[in-house]
Amino acid sequence: METLDLARLQFAVTSGAHFLFVALTLGLATVLAVTQTRATLTRSDTHLRMTRFWGRLYVINYAMGILTGLVMEFQLGMAWSGLTHFAGNVFGASLAMETLVAFFIESTFLGLWIFGWDRLNRWAHLGVIWVVTITAYASAYWVLVANGFLQNPVGAEVVDGTLRLTDAAAVLTNPDALLAFAHILSGALVTAGFFLAGVSAYHLRRGTAEQEFFRRSLRIGVFTTLPALLVNAAFGGVQFPSLQPMKTAVFGGREAEISRLQAEMVATHGPGDYIPPTAPTQISAMIMLGVFTVLLLVSALSVLLASFRRMVLGSRAWHLLLIAMIPLPFVSMIAGWVFREVGRQPWMVEGLLRTEDALSDLSPGTMVLSLIAFITLSVLLVAVNTWILARSARQGPEAPATGPAPAEPAPVLAF
Amino acid sequence: MEIALLAFFAVGYFVLAGADLGVGMLLPYLGRTPEERGRVLGSITPFFLTNEVWLVTAVGVLIGAFPVLEGEMFSGLYLPFAALLLGWVARDAGIWLRGRVDRAAWRAWCEGAVVAGSWLAVLSWGLILVGMGDGFTVGFGALVAAPLGAVLFAAHGLALAGLRLDGAPLERARRFAGPAAGRTVYALTSGGMALVCLLAGARLPLAEHLADPATLALLTPSMLLLTPLLVASQVWLWWLFGRVQVRQ
């Protein structure tokens, strides 16, 4: 493989691993904030314990997600310096805003939330999780402003070989950013909903003593998935007409249209192959849509079943089905990204900068070395995260408080 | 202004997170039993994430206000940055995961990741900080400076340990700086970290690599407006958790 392929593979694996974590984090944060709000307003012990249990899984997943995110922030400059060179005036600013508006605050408030259970009053602690959730959304927004610009470079013009910002409002309201933002947020809620439902089903199937706890959790999960899937489909659907024409043509396998667009691009940009890899583009889109269909059917069925208490507690076959659904939203989310990113090749910035021209000047040896290291790292992080998450999920919530209040406050903080 | 912002976040990182790295390097020295090592790591656990975000933000300022320079620097120093990332991620994973499984072998692996990761990150920083002024290449000077830098990180870690630990680990931390050291030593090593960061940064051609004025007209005021908020959120965290230990 050439350096270009190695660099692309490296970024694909790192960002793919990162996106697995993000999908769950974004959705779980929302569920946590709502559950903790309910616990705070009603002083419901069950909801407080739900916040603690699902919060523990959230923190495990969040921490591993940060690590892959760090790698990505650096990798852009390391392997793709052509991008910052050409598009830095637009692309760089949105990443800068992501770190300041979102990541810095998000991490600091996450620290406050994790270690603040006994140190903050319950209203302040509730406020903290909402700040974490809102800044997580802000983070996704700014990243998608950056990505949306690559898909559809609006609000900038080329001056002396580099881009200059001409219309910030156009960049910030780029439909390729906003629609994708809504699509991904709802996709994250689907992921979190099936995660809650699946883990709860596991415990109910094993005949847990925590019936009330997991009955409620399962219902929250199931009732999240259906509206989230519908919103997700809507924002996925409305993106199709505005996709790059070549991506749509390859997806539909319309040969005549593909040849016409190829000829058109040759006329505009000079000789070259402007057709994205056909098989990955089509297969990823089909996986995304196929998995979506399965999830929608299971979700619709589950919403019906979840209305009956006896089914929630006792339907072992349905429990098994819900457990089996846990990985599917992740598959669909990744497939969607592959479609979005592979389908716009050979462009890094649509119509302006080719991926090959964005590559840093690196030797193949350097790239092979770092590729092996970063792939090992990504695989390890995903594997360890999956194992620890499954382990903590199986352990279930802590025993309910027996007295009116714990006998002594925790001597030290734990997370 | 953009240079001042970059310097602010970079110095913040080296002063705050530099000490965490130093503690990680010296973990086997400061803690001789698993229980002691748990306490040593517990002293940095509530802060290490919120300390390292200063670097993430410094890099954000660099990408936003000096995008071309960021690309040249990161791609020029590709291998040191790759090593830094590997060490950093291994260290963080070790801290996050150590307490998750209650087995001696698991804890030993995680501690190993913390120590090896901290050393790798610190040595990479030496190469990067010197390489920054050598046209983004690693020369003889960088190779000499890296171990010297490691000594400074270690001293800074000991200074923090002298403030936050107790019992036998505290005795070990104070063996170098004397019994009454405390805040003075920490202030001195912090000054050292800040100085190294500023000297390395001063060799970067920052002024001639500013982003386009149209970008900065929006970005710089936003960053200036946000910075006090960011600092305030961290001050709140320090104030809340300044005197507590985390079970590891």
Tab-separated table of C-alpha atoms in Angstrom, chain A residues 10 56 59-60 62-64 66-68 70-79 81 84-101 103-105 107-116 119-120 124 128 162-166 168 360-362 366-367 369-371 373-374 377 381 384 387-388 391-392 395 410-415, chain B residues 5 9 45-50 52-65 67-68 70-79 81-86 88-90 92-93 95-97 99-103 106 125 210-215 218-219 222-224 226-227 229-231 233-241 243-248:
chain	number	residue	atom	x	y	z
A	10	GLN	CA	-4.965	5.020	10.092
A	56	ARG	CA	-20.818	4.601	35.902
A	59	VAL	CA	-17.947	7.485	32.586
A	60	ILE	CA	-16.089	4.319	31.552
A	62	TYR	CA	-16.482	8.592	28.022
A	63	ALA	CA	-12.921	8.176	29.286
A	64	MET	CA	-11.960	5.776	26.513
A	66	ILE	CA	-11.531	11.032	25.078
A	67	LEU	CA	-8.357	9.071	24.469
A	68	THR	CA	-9.233	8.295	20.854
A	70	LEU	CA	-7.016	13.226	21.572
A	71	VAL	CA	-5.267	11.108	18.980
A	72	MET	CA	-7.537	12.481	16.259
A	73	GLU	CA	-6.937	16.115	17.144
A	74	PHE	CA	-3.214	15.614	16.663
A	75	GLN	CA	-3.484	13.268	13.686
A	76	LEU	CA	-5.097	15.927	11.507
A	77	GLY	CA	-2.007	18.102	11.651
A	78	MET	CA	0.429	15.205	11.679
A	79	ALA	CA	-0.761	13.246	8.659
A	81	SER	CA	-1.012	19.057	7.004
A	84	THR	CA	-4.645	22.891	7.481
A	85	HIS	CA	-2.441	24.549	4.878
A	86	PHE	CA	-5.268	24.944	2.382
A	87	ALA	CA	-8.398	25.176	4.531
A	88	GLY	CA	-6.999	26.125	7.952
A	89	ASN	CA	-8.634	29.561	7.946
A	90	VAL	CA	-12.060	27.934	8.070
A	91	PHE	CA	-11.499	24.386	9.231
A	92	GLY	CA	-9.043	25.289	11.996
A	93	ALA	CA	-11.284	27.909	13.564
A	94	SER	CA	-14.151	25.476	14.041
A	95	LEU	CA	-11.846	22.955	15.686
A	96	ALA	CA	-10.489	25.717	17.916
A	97	MET	CA	-14.023	26.608	18.961
A	98	GLU	CA	-14.711	22.940	19.649
A	99	THR	CA	-11.877	22.778	22.161
A	100	LEU	CA	-12.775	26.053	23.906
A	101	VAL	CA	-16.571	26.065	23.885
A	103	PHE	CA	-14.228	20.056	25.250
A	104	PHE	CA	-12.572	22.144	27.961
A	105	ILE	CA	-15.856	22.858	29.753
A	107	SER	CA	-14.162	17.689	30.725
A	108	THR	CA	-13.990	20.068	33.657
A	109	PHE	CA	-17.674	19.630	34.419
A	110	LEU	CA	-17.411	15.884	33.946
A	111	GLY	CA	-14.722	15.948	36.637
A	112	LEU	CA	-17.063	17.951	38.849
A	113	TRP	CA	-19.873	15.463	38.207
A	114	ILE	CA	-17.834	12.275	38.770
A	115	PHE	CA	-16.246	13.429	42.000
A	116	GLY	CA	-18.915	15.888	43.127
A	119	ARG	CA	-19.423	17.625	47.590
A	120	LEU	CA	-22.030	19.556	45.647
A	124	ALA	CA	-25.634	22.149	41.625
A	128	VAL	CA	-23.305	20.083	36.256
A	162	THR	CA	-5.635	28.995	0.216
A	163	LEU	CA	-9.150	29.450	1.526
A	164	ARG	CA	-10.321	32.681	3.104
A	165	LEU	CA	-13.432	33.011	5.241
A	166	THR	CA	-16.002	35.271	3.580
A	168	ALA	CA	-19.069	32.902	8.801
A	360	SER	CA	1.810	15.338	4.764
A	361	ASP	CA	5.243	14.634	3.350
A	362	LEU	CA	5.942	11.400	5.229
A	366	THR	CA	7.112	6.260	9.348
A	367	MET	CA	3.535	5.710	8.311
A	369	LEU	CA	5.228	2.245	12.123
A	370	SER	CA	2.611	4.661	13.385
A	371	LEU	CA	-0.184	2.753	11.650
A	373	ALA	CA	0.942	1.514	16.798
A	374	PHE	CA	-2.335	3.402	16.413
A	377	LEU	CA	-4.029	1.159	20.403
A	381	LEU	CA	-9.109	0.544	23.703
A	384	VAL	CA	-10.922	-3.155	26.917
A	387	TRP	CA	-14.993	-5.859	28.312
A	388	ILE	CA	-15.103	-3.414	31.235
A	391	ARG	CA	-18.442	-6.457	33.233
A	392	SER	CA	-19.769	-3.375	34.995
A	395	GLN	CA	-22.519	-6.394	38.063
A	410	ALA	CA	-17.764	8.067	52.065
A	411	PRO	CA	-14.255	8.766	53.419
A	412	VAL	CA	-12.769	9.209	49.976
A	413	LEU	CA	-14.068	9.848	46.502
A	414	ALA	CA	-14.614	6.924	44.196
A	415	PHE	CA	-15.418	6.706	40.520
B	5	LEU	CA	-3.639	32.973	24.403
B	9	PHE	CA	-2.954	27.535	27.635
B	45	THR	CA	-7.011	11.317	39.699
B	46	PRO	CA	-9.601	14.116	40.092
B	47	PHE	CA	-7.373	16.529	38.189
B	48	PHE	CA	-5.434	14.781	35.456
B	49	LEU	CA	-8.218	14.992	32.866
B	50	THR	CA	-9.021	18.609	33.623
B	52	GLU	CA	-4.609	17.813	30.174
B	53	VAL	CA	-7.481	19.655	28.493
B	54	TRP	CA	-5.230	22.726	28.683
B	55	LEU	CA	-3.077	21.089	26.025
B	56	VAL	CA	-6.075	20.107	23.934
B	57	THR	CA	-7.122	23.750	24.048
B	58	ALA	CA	-3.606	25.025	23.317
B	59	VAL	CA	-3.569	22.810	20.224
B	60	GLY	CA	-7.040	24.132	19.388
B	61	VAL	CA	-5.728	27.712	19.542
B	62	LEU	CA	-2.789	26.636	17.395
B	63	ILE	CA	-5.035	25.059	14.740
B	64	GLY	CA	-7.405	28.007	14.775
B	65	ALA	CA	-5.010	30.944	14.840
B	67	PRO	CA	-3.225	26.583	11.079
B	68	VAL	CA	-0.329	26.389	8.615
B	70	GLU	CA	0.301	23.602	13.200
B	71	GLY	CA	0.411	21.382	10.115
B	72	GLU	CA	4.115	21.993	9.527
B	73	MET	CA	5.035	21.410	13.151
B	74	PHE	CA	2.964	18.269	13.700
B	75	SER	CA	3.932	16.641	10.412
B	76	GLY	CA	7.586	17.682	10.765
B	77	LEU	CA	7.802	16.206	14.248
B	78	TYR	CA	5.573	13.270	13.324
B	79	LEU	CA	7.351	10.536	15.269
B	81	PHE	CA	4.170	13.483	18.453
B	82	ALA	CA	3.109	9.899	17.715
B	83	ALA	CA	5.206	8.731	20.678
B	84	LEU	CA	3.709	11.464	22.862
B	85	LEU	CA	0.199	10.321	21.961
B	86	LEU	CA	0.977	6.674	22.659
B	88	TRP	CA	-0.282	9.902	26.937
B	89	VAL	CA	-3.061	7.461	26.051
B	90	ALA	CA	-1.353	4.568	27.857
B	92	ASP	CA	-4.532	7.869	30.961
B	93	ALA	CA	-5.917	4.407	30.283
B	95	ILE	CA	-5.284	5.707	35.609
B	96	TRP	CA	-8.879	5.313	34.413
B	97	LEU	CA	-8.847	1.536	34.435
B	99	GLY	CA	-9.628	0.610	39.914
B	100	ARG	CA	-12.102	-1.077	37.580
B	101	VAL	CA	-10.993	-4.677	38.173
B	102	ASP	CA	-10.055	-5.912	41.615
B	103	ARG	CA	-7.121	-8.166	40.742
B	106	TRP	CA	-4.691	-6.057	36.525
B	125	TRP	CA	8.057	16.402	25.059
B	210	LEU	CA	-1.213	34.048	11.848
B	211	ALA	CA	-4.443	32.943	10.199
B	212	ASP	CA	-6.282	35.232	7.808
B	213	PRO	CA	-7.601	38.481	9.428
B	214	ALA	CA	-11.182	37.604	8.451
B	215	THR	CA	-10.939	34.445	10.566
B	218	LEU	CA	-14.249	36.369	14.846
B	219	LEU	CA	-12.087	33.737	16.478
B	222	SER	CA	-14.579	34.544	21.021
B	223	MET	CA	-11.526	32.953	22.569
B	224	LEU	CA	-10.865	35.980	24.773
B	226	LEU	CA	-14.444	32.310	26.772
B	227	THR	CA	-11.104	32.056	28.520
B	229	LEU	CA	-15.128	31.182	31.920
B	230	LEU	CA	-12.857	28.207	31.375
B	231	VAL	CA	-10.506	29.320	34.115
B	233	SER	CA	-14.741	26.398	35.949
B	234	GLN	CA	-11.350	24.959	36.835
B	235	VAL	CA	-10.945	27.166	39.882
B	236	TRP	CA	-14.276	25.811	41.115
B	237	LEU	CA	-12.972	22.269	40.656
B	238	TRP	CA	-9.720	22.981	42.519
B	239	TRP	CA	-11.613	24.661	45.323
B	240	LEU	CA	-13.954	21.673	45.692
B	241	PHE	CA	-11.427	18.875	45.447
B	243	ARG	CA	-8.055	18.577	49.812
B	244	VAL	CA	-9.528	15.225	48.913
B	245	GLN	CA	-8.186	11.841	47.892
B	246	VAL	CA	-9.691	9.406	45.479
B	247	ARG	CA	-9.923	5.692	46.146
B	248	GLN	CA	-7.924	3.932	43.424
